mmCIF file of C-alpha atoms and ligand atoms in Angstrom:
data_model
loop_
_atom_site.group_PDB
_atom_site.id
_atom_site.type_symbol
_atom_site.label_atom_id
_atom_site.label_comp_id
_atom_site.label_asym_id
_atom_site.label_seq_id
_atom_site.Cartn_x
_atom_site.Cartn_y
_atom_site.Cartn_z
ATOM 1 C CA MET P 1 10.364 50.101 41.404
ATOM 2 C CA THR P 2 10.101 46.303 41.544
ATOM 3 C CA GLU P 3 12.523 44.063 39.622
ATOM 4 C CA ARG P 4 9.802 43.320 37.068
ATOM 5 C CA GLU P 5 9.151 47.008 36.438
ATOM 6 C CA LYS P 6 12.763 47.816 35.626
ATOM 7 C CA PRO P 7 13.576 48.499 31.955
ATOM 8 C CA ILE P 8 15.345 46.292 29.433
ATOM 9 C CA GLY P 9 18.683 47.691 28.248
ATOM 10 C CA VAL P 10 19.258 47.407 24.501
ATOM 11 C CA PHE P 11 22.409 48.531 22.724
ATOM 12 C CA ASP P 12 23.840 48.776 19.255
ATOM 13 C CA SER P 13 26.625 50.503 17.373
ATOM 14 C CA GLY P 14 24.122 53.134 16.201
ATOM 15 C CA VAL P 15 20.637 53.314 14.764
ATOM 16 C CA GLY P 16 20.362 49.788 13.344
ATOM 17 C CA GLY P 17 19.481 48.207 16.688
ATOM 18 C CA LEU P 18 16.166 50.036 16.517
ATOM 19 C CA THR P 19 15.000 47.129 14.320
ATOM 20 C CA VAL P 20 15.363 45.007 17.477
ATOM 21 C CA VAL P 21 13.654 47.662 19.618
ATOM 22 C CA ARG P 22 10.773 47.693 17.118
ATOM 23 C CA GLU P 23 10.313 43.929 17.538
ATOM 24 C CA ILE P 24 10.444 44.196 21.349
ATOM 25 C CA MET P 25 7.824 46.976 21.248
ATOM 26 C CA ARG P 26 5.580 44.853 19.018
ATOM 27 C CA ASN P 27 5.998 41.540 20.791
ATOM 28 C CA ILE P 28 6.434 42.517 24.473
ATOM 29 C CA PRO P 29 4.598 45.857 24.640
ATOM 30 C CA LYS P 30 4.553 46.114 28.431
ATOM 31 C CA GLU P 31 8.339 46.256 28.728
ATOM 32 C CA ARG P 32 10.088 49.580 29.275
ATOM 33 C CA ILE P 33 13.302 50.087 27.265
ATOM 34 C CA VAL P 34 16.536 52.031 27.682
ATOM 35 C CA TYR P 35 18.354 52.108 24.338
ATOM 36 C CA PHE P 36 21.939 53.135 23.723
ATOM 37 C CA GLY P 37 23.220 53.765 20.164
ATOM 38 C CA ASP P 38 26.973 54.281 19.877
ATOM 39 C CA THR P 39 26.596 56.814 17.058
ATOM 40 C CA ALA P 40 30.010 58.405 17.707
ATOM 41 C CA ARG P 41 31.924 55.140 17.181
ATOM 42 C CA VAL P 42 29.796 53.431 14.523
ATOM 43 C CA PRO P 43 30.464 51.309 12.437
ATOM 44 C CA TYR P 44 31.525 48.285 14.483
ATOM 45 C CA GLY P 45 31.496 46.027 11.419
ATOM 46 C CA GLY P 46 35.166 46.422 10.479
ATOM 47 C CA LYS P 47 36.634 46.809 14.001
ATOM 48 C CA SER P 48 38.613 44.274 16.051
ATOM 49 C CA LYS P 49 37.203 42.065 18.805
ATOM 50 C CA GLU P 50 39.328 43.882 21.371
ATOM 51 C CA THR P 51 37.882 47.291 20.468
ATOM 52 C CA ILE P 52 34.300 46.054 20.354
ATOM 53 C CA LEU P 53 34.687 44.373 23.710
ATOM 54 C CA ARG P 54 36.000 47.604 25.226
ATOM 55 C CA TYR P 55 33.106 49.638 23.765
ATOM 56 C CA SER P 56 30.559 47.018 24.854
ATOM 57 C CA ARG P 57 31.867 46.975 28.433
ATOM 58 C CA GLN P 58 31.466 50.762 28.662
ATOM 59 C CA ILE P 59 27.927 50.550 27.313
ATOM 60 C CA VAL P 60 26.967 47.767 29.714
ATOM 61 C CA ARG P 61 28.260 49.887 32.626
ATOM 62 C CA PHE P 62 26.167 52.800 31.367
ATOM 63 C CA LEU P 63 23.035 50.622 31.027
ATOM 64 C CA GLN P 64 23.558 49.203 34.508
ATOM 65 C CA SER P 65 23.634 52.773 35.843
ATOM 66 C CA LYS P 66 20.066 53.011 34.497
ATOM 67 C CA GLU P 67 19.066 49.964 36.572
ATOM 68 C CA VAL P 68 18.129 47.658 33.719
ATOM 69 C CA LYS P 69 16.940 44.144 34.617
ATOM 70 C CA ALA P 70 18.314 42.471 31.463
ATOM 71 C CA ILE P 71 20.406 43.443 28.444
ATOM 72 C CA VAL P 72 19.940 42.728 24.738
ATOM 73 C CA ILE P 73 22.926 43.189 22.433
ATOM 74 C CA ALA P 74 21.049 44.232 19.316
ATOM 75 C CA CYS P 75 24.218 44.531 17.225
ATOM 76 C CA ASN P 76 25.239 41.338 15.423
ATOM 77 C CA THR P 77 28.923 42.299 15.424
ATOM 78 C CA ALA P 78 28.938 43.030 19.178
ATOM 79 C CA SER P 79 26.938 39.845 19.824
ATOM 80 C CA ALA P 80 29.566 37.883 17.896
ATOM 81 C CA PHE P 81 32.557 39.493 19.634
ATOM 82 C CA ALA P 82 31.432 40.426 23.150
ATOM 83 C CA LEU P 83 28.486 38.349 24.405
ATOM 84 C CA GLU P 84 30.495 35.451 25.743
ATOM 85 C CA GLU P 85 32.779 37.620 27.901
ATOM 86 C CA LEU P 86 30.036 40.001 29.037
ATOM 87 C CA SER P 87 27.769 37.195 30.179
ATOM 88 C CA GLN P 88 30.524 36.045 32.549
ATOM 89 C CA GLU P 89 31.075 39.552 33.900
ATOM 90 C CA ILE P 90 27.574 40.683 34.884
ATOM 91 C CA ASP P 91 24.900 39.185 37.084
ATOM 92 C CA ILE P 92 21.781 40.087 35.092
ATOM 93 C CA PRO P 93 20.594 38.138 32.011
ATOM 94 C CA ILE P 94 22.194 39.218 28.729
ATOM 95 C CA ILE P 95 21.386 37.904 25.257
ATOM 96 C CA GLY P 96 22.591 38.623 21.738
ATOM 97 C CA VAL P 97 20.980 38.273 18.331
ATOM 98 C CA VAL P 98 23.209 35.561 16.837
ATOM 99 C CA LYS P 99 21.972 32.483 18.696
ATOM 100 C CA PRO P 100 18.234 33.167 18.193
ATOM 101 C CA GLY P 101 18.834 33.702 14.448
ATOM 102 C CA ALA P 102 20.940 30.532 14.149
ATOM 103 C CA LYS P 103 18.309 28.440 15.937
ATOM 104 C CA VAL P 104 15.478 29.487 13.650
ATOM 105 C CA ALA P 105 17.600 28.981 10.532
ATOM 106 C CA CYS P 106 18.205 25.363 11.608
ATOM 107 C CA ALA P 107 14.469 24.817 11.984
ATOM 108 C CA SER P 108 13.777 26.437 8.622
ATOM 109 C CA THR P 109 16.229 24.710 6.266
ATOM 110 C CA LYS P 110 15.032 21.620 4.398
ATOM 111 C CA ASN P 111 18.103 21.060 2.235
ATOM 112 C CA ASN P 112 20.658 21.821 5.000
ATOM 113 C CA ARG P 113 22.135 24.759 3.125
ATOM 114 C CA VAL P 114 21.979 28.088 4.960
ATOM 115 C CA GLY P 115 23.385 31.472 3.938
ATOM 116 C CA VAL P 116 24.366 34.250 6.356
ATOM 117 C CA ILE P 117 24.913 37.873 5.424
ATOM 118 C CA GLY P 118 26.365 40.430 7.831
ATOM 119 C CA THR P 119 29.264 42.778 8.493
ATOM 120 C CA GLN P 120 32.868 41.756 7.903
ATOM 121 C CA GLY P 121 33.270 41.185 11.664
ATOM 122 C CA THR P 122 30.171 39.026 12.044
ATOM 123 C CA ILE P 123 31.050 36.839 9.062
ATOM 124 C CA SER P 124 34.724 36.463 9.956
ATOM 125 C CA SER P 125 33.862 35.587 13.589
ATOM 126 C CA GLY P 126 32.224 32.411 12.234
ATOM 127 C CA LEU P 127 29.787 32.452 15.163
ATOM 128 C CA TYR P 128 26.605 31.883 13.145
ATOM 129 C CA THR P 129 28.284 28.833 11.598
ATOM 130 C CA GLU P 130 29.422 27.591 15.009
ATOM 131 C CA PHE P 131 25.946 27.825 16.580
ATOM 132 C CA ILE P 132 24.256 26.264 13.550
ATOM 133 C CA ARG P 133 26.733 23.361 13.455
ATOM 134 C CA GLU P 134 26.287 22.788 17.195
ATOM 135 C CA ILE P 135 22.579 22.243 16.561
ATOM 136 C CA ASN P 136 22.975 20.297 13.316
ATOM 137 C CA PRO P 137 26.472 19.381 12.033
ATOM 138 C CA GLN P 138 24.991 18.364 8.677
ATOM 139 C CA ILE P 139 24.141 21.951 7.750
ATOM 140 C CA GLN P 140 26.451 23.768 5.334
ATOM 141 C CA VAL P 141 26.733 27.476 6.134
ATOM 142 C CA ILE P 142 27.792 29.960 3.483
ATOM 143 C CA GLY P 143 28.660 33.451 4.753
ATOM 144 C CA LYS P 144 28.933 36.680 2.814
ATOM 145 C CA ALA P 145 29.880 40.118 4.149
ATOM 146 C CA CYS P 146 27.786 42.929 2.643
ATOM 147 C CA PRO P 147 29.293 46.143 4.103
ATOM 148 C CA LEU P 148 27.608 48.537 1.669
ATOM 149 C CA PHE P 149 24.115 47.653 2.843
ATOM 150 C CA CYS P 150 24.366 49.703 6.070
ATOM 151 C CA PRO P 151 25.173 53.062 4.437
ATOM 152 C CA LEU P 152 22.505 52.465 1.768
ATOM 153 C CA VAL P 153 19.873 51.863 4.448
ATOM 154 C CA GLU P 154 20.984 54.906 6.445
ATOM 155 C CA GLU P 155 20.840 56.996 3.285
ATOM 156 C CA ASN P 156 17.214 55.830 3.033
ATOM 157 C CA TRP P 157 17.887 54.184 -0.352
ATOM 158 C CA ARG P 158 15.703 51.255 0.469
ATOM 159 C CA LYS P 159 12.870 49.502 -1.325
ATOM 160 C CA ASP P 160 13.078 49.510 -5.137
ATOM 161 C CA ASP P 161 16.012 51.910 -5.261
ATOM 162 C CA PRO P 162 17.928 50.883 -8.413
ATOM 163 C CA ILE P 163 21.354 51.282 -6.789
ATOM 164 C CA THR P 164 20.359 49.174 -3.780
ATOM 165 C CA VAL P 165 18.896 46.539 -6.103
ATOM 166 C CA ALA P 166 22.133 46.459 -8.153
ATOM 167 C CA VAL P 167 24.335 46.193 -5.022
ATOM 168 C CA THR P 168 22.085 43.445 -3.641
ATOM 169 C CA GLU P 169 22.270 41.476 -6.886
ATOM 170 C CA ARG P 170 26.043 41.732 -6.903
ATOM 171 C CA TYR P 171 26.516 40.704 -3.270
ATOM 172 C CA LEU P 172 24.022 37.852 -3.387
ATOM 173 C CA LYS P 173 25.018 36.356 -6.748
ATOM 174 C CA GLU P 174 27.432 33.951 -5.072
ATOM 175 C CA LEU P 175 24.833 32.831 -2.519
ATOM 176 C CA LYS P 176 22.246 32.247 -5.234
ATOM 177 C CA GLU P 177 24.656 29.865 -6.933
ATOM 178 C CA GLN P 178 25.029 27.894 -3.668
ATOM 179 C CA ASP P 179 21.479 26.521 -3.661
ATOM 180 C CA ILE P 180 20.668 27.770 -0.154
ATOM 181 C CA ASP P 181 17.031 27.588 0.990
ATOM 182 C CA THR P 182 17.418 29.828 4.086
ATOM 183 C CA LEU P 183 19.178 33.157 4.477
ATOM 184 C CA ILE P 184 19.910 34.850 7.815
ATOM 185 C CA LEU P 185 19.767 38.659 7.779
ATOM 186 C CA GLY P 186 22.721 38.834 10.167
ATOM 187 C CA CYS P 187 22.959 42.602 10.561
ATOM 188 C CA THR P 188 20.657 45.102 12.239
ATOM 189 C CA HIS P 189 20.045 47.100 9.061
ATOM 190 C CA TYR P 190 19.154 44.286 6.682
ATOM 191 C CA PRO P 191 15.506 43.792 7.731
ATOM 192 C CA LEU P 192 14.975 47.322 6.371
ATOM 193 C CA ILE P 193 15.810 46.119 2.840
ATOM 194 C CA ARG P 194 14.169 42.749 3.329
ATOM 195 C CA SER P 195 11.878 43.063 0.309
ATOM 196 C CA THR P 196 14.820 43.822 -2.017
ATOM 197 C CA ILE P 197 16.776 40.851 -0.637
ATOM 198 C CA ALA P 198 13.698 38.621 -0.973
ATOM 199 C CA GLN P 199 13.152 39.722 -4.563
ATOM 200 C CA VAL P 200 16.782 39.022 -5.504
ATOM 201 C CA MET P 201 16.943 35.624 -3.732
ATOM 202 C CA GLY P 202 13.602 34.448 -5.142
ATOM 203 C CA GLU P 203 10.673 32.566 -3.640
ATOM 204 C CA GLY P 204 12.491 29.387 -2.690
ATOM 205 C CA VAL P 205 14.607 31.114 -0.015
ATOM 206 C CA THR P 206 13.251 31.783 3.499
ATOM 207 C CA LEU P 207 14.637 34.914 5.135
ATOM 208 C CA VAL P 208 15.363 34.757 8.873
ATOM 209 C CA ASN P 209 15.198 38.024 10.844
ATOM 210 C CA PRO P 210 17.211 37.618 14.086
ATOM 211 C CA ALA P 211 15.620 40.819 15.463
ATOM 212 C CA TYR P 212 12.200 39.156 15.639
ATOM 213 C CA GLU P 213 13.609 35.886 16.989
ATOM 214 C CA THR P 214 15.521 37.774 19.685
ATOM 215 C CA ALA P 215 12.366 39.551 20.886
ATOM 216 C CA CYS P 216 10.664 36.132 21.159
ATOM 217 C CA GLN P 217 13.626 34.695 23.076
ATOM 218 C CA LEU P 218 13.626 37.730 25.385
ATOM 219 C CA ARG P 219 9.916 37.212 26.146
ATOM 220 C CA THR P 220 10.565 33.582 27.122
ATOM 221 C CA LEU P 221 13.612 34.523 29.185
ATOM 222 C CA LEU P 222 11.707 37.190 31.138
ATOM 223 C CA GLN P 223 8.885 34.752 31.860
ATOM 224 C CA ASP P 224 11.279 31.995 32.952
ATOM 225 C CA GLU P 225 13.212 34.362 35.237
ATOM 226 C CA HIS P 226 10.002 35.915 36.685
ATOM 227 C CA LEU P 227 11.071 39.277 35.302
ATOM 228 C CA ALA P 228 8.200 39.969 32.870
ATOM 229 C CA ASN P 229 6.477 43.303 33.447
ATOM 230 C CA ASN P 230 2.704 42.989 33.648
ATOM 231 C CA ARG P 231 1.978 46.573 34.622
ATOM 232 C CA ALA P 232 0.229 48.606 31.923
ATOM 233 C CA LEU P 233 1.555 52.043 31.035
ATOM 234 C CA GLU P 234 0.409 54.893 33.217
ATOM 235 C CA GLU P 235 -0.780 58.238 31.897
ATOM 236 C CA GLY P 236 2.246 60.419 31.122
ATOM 237 C CA GLU P 237 4.784 57.626 31.687
ATOM 238 C CA GLU P 238 7.662 57.510 29.210
ATOM 239 C CA PRO P 239 8.307 53.837 28.509
ATOM 240 C CA TYR P 240 11.190 54.283 26.065
ATOM 241 C CA ARG P 241 14.361 56.265 26.680
ATOM 242 C CA PHE P 242 17.086 56.715 24.059
ATOM 243 C CA PHE P 243 20.737 57.620 24.568
ATOM 244 C CA VAL P 244 23.466 58.179 21.984
ATOM 245 C CA SER P 245 27.168 59.042 21.976
ATOM 246 C CA ASP P 246 26.867 61.668 19.199
ATOM 247 C CA SER P 247 24.305 64.023 17.682
ATOM 248 C CA ALA P 248 20.806 63.223 18.908
ATOM 249 C CA GLU P 249 19.110 64.990 15.961
ATOM 250 C CA SER P 250 20.155 62.633 13.166
ATOM 251 C CA PHE P 251 19.423 59.652 15.428
ATOM 252 C CA SER P 252 15.917 60.892 16.149
ATOM 253 C CA ALA P 253 15.187 61.475 12.457
ATOM 254 C CA PHE P 254 16.158 57.896 11.563
ATOM 255 C CA ALA P 255 14.326 56.499 14.589
ATOM 256 C CA ASP P 256 11.131 58.311 13.632
ATOM 257 C CA SER P 257 11.274 56.669 10.204
ATOM 258 C CA ILE P 258 11.216 53.128 11.598
ATOM 259 C CA LEU P 259 9.649 53.148 15.067
ATOM 260 C CA PRO P 260 5.909 53.328 15.724
ATOM 261 C CA CYS P 261 6.396 56.283 18.111
ATOM 262 C CA ASP P 262 8.152 59.649 17.896
ATOM 263 C CA ILE P 263 11.547 59.999 19.556
ATOM 264 C CA GLU P 264 11.823 63.405 21.137
ATOM 265 C CA ASN P 265 13.979 62.493 24.071
ATOM 266 C CA ALA P 266 17.276 61.108 22.683
ATOM 267 C CA GLN P 267 20.084 62.290 24.919
ATOM 268 C CA LYS P 268 23.815 62.484 24.183
ATOM 269 C CA ILE P 269 26.101 61.013 26.839
ATOM 270 C CA PRO P 270 29.914 60.809 27.184
ATOM 271 C CA ILE P 271 30.250 57.022 26.848
ATOM 272 C CA GLU P 272 34.065 57.054 27.192
ATOM 273 C CA GLU P 273 33.574 58.052 30.846
ATOM 274 C CA TYR P 274 31.886 54.758 31.728
HETATM 275 N N1 DGL F 1 24.858 47.074 14.029
HETATM 276 C C1 DGL F 1 25.853 46.440 13.203
HETATM 277 C C2 DGL F 1 25.577 44.929 13.149
HETATM 278 O O1 DGL F 1 24.462 44.473 13.311
HETATM 279 C C3 DGL F 1 25.895 47.024 11.808
HETATM 280 C C4 DGL F 1 26.455 48.412 11.735
HETATM 281 C C5 DGL F 1 27.927 48.474 12.127
HETATM 282 O O2 DGL F 1 28.799 48.030 11.369
HETATM 283 O O3 DGL F 1 28.186 48.991 13.200
HETATM 284 O O4 DGL F 1 26.490 44.165 12.955
#
C-alpha cells in the first residue's frame, strides 16, 4: 500500500464523531477511514484534561497500529484537551475540530459577537475563544455548555421533539439575549439537532458546523502533504472500518441512522491494552 492509499484515522468518545466521518465521506469520497469510538468510556464532556489525554494517547496508538496516514480528532472535548500534546508526540499529521470551526466563525460574524455551545470540558477549556481571539481580538465570544443535548440526540429525540425544543430554548435563552450573529455547534452531536437550534436562534444567526469545516481542512492538508488518495474503490473493497471499546450492536444501530452506508463490521477492541 502506498502512503496515499493508507486510511485516515478518526476518533471520538463514541458515536458523535460519525458526524465528522459523514462529512469526510461526502467531501473526500476517495479516502479510506478507520474510525474508533470510545463507547466504553463515553462521555468525555465532564472529564479532566489528564484523563482525556490518557485515553487519546491509547487511541492514537491503536490507530497507528492500523497504519493510518493522518488522524482527525472528531471529538471537540478531546480536540480541546489533547491535540496540542498529541501533535508534538507523533510524526503524522493530526488535526482537531476546534480550529477549523473557530476560523469559519471569524469569517462569518459581522457584528463581532460569536456564541459557542459544547460540553462542559470544551467550554471551560476556553480554546474556541483563544483561537477566535488570535484571529480577531475584537470578537466577543460567549460560551454555553449544553450537556443534555448529547443524551437527547442519542435517544433519537431530535427534530421537532417537544422536550428537545424546550431544552434548547432554555439553554440558548442566554445566548439569544447576547445579540450574537454566529453560533458554533462545538460538539459532535449538535449538527444532528441543527434545525431545532436554528429555529430557536432565529434567522439572523449563522450556525457553524465544525465537522464540515474539518473535512474541508483535511482535504487541503492531504493535498498539501501529497497524501490525497486518487485511487477509486475496487470491487469488494471495504473503505470504512469501525472499532469501538464497548458493544458494537448499539454503535452500529446509531451509525446506520446517520451514515449513508450500512455498518456491519464494527469490532470491539480492548483499548486499555494500547
Ligand atoms: N464527542 C463529544 C464532543 O464533541 C461529546 C460527547 C462526550 O461528552 O463525550 O465534545
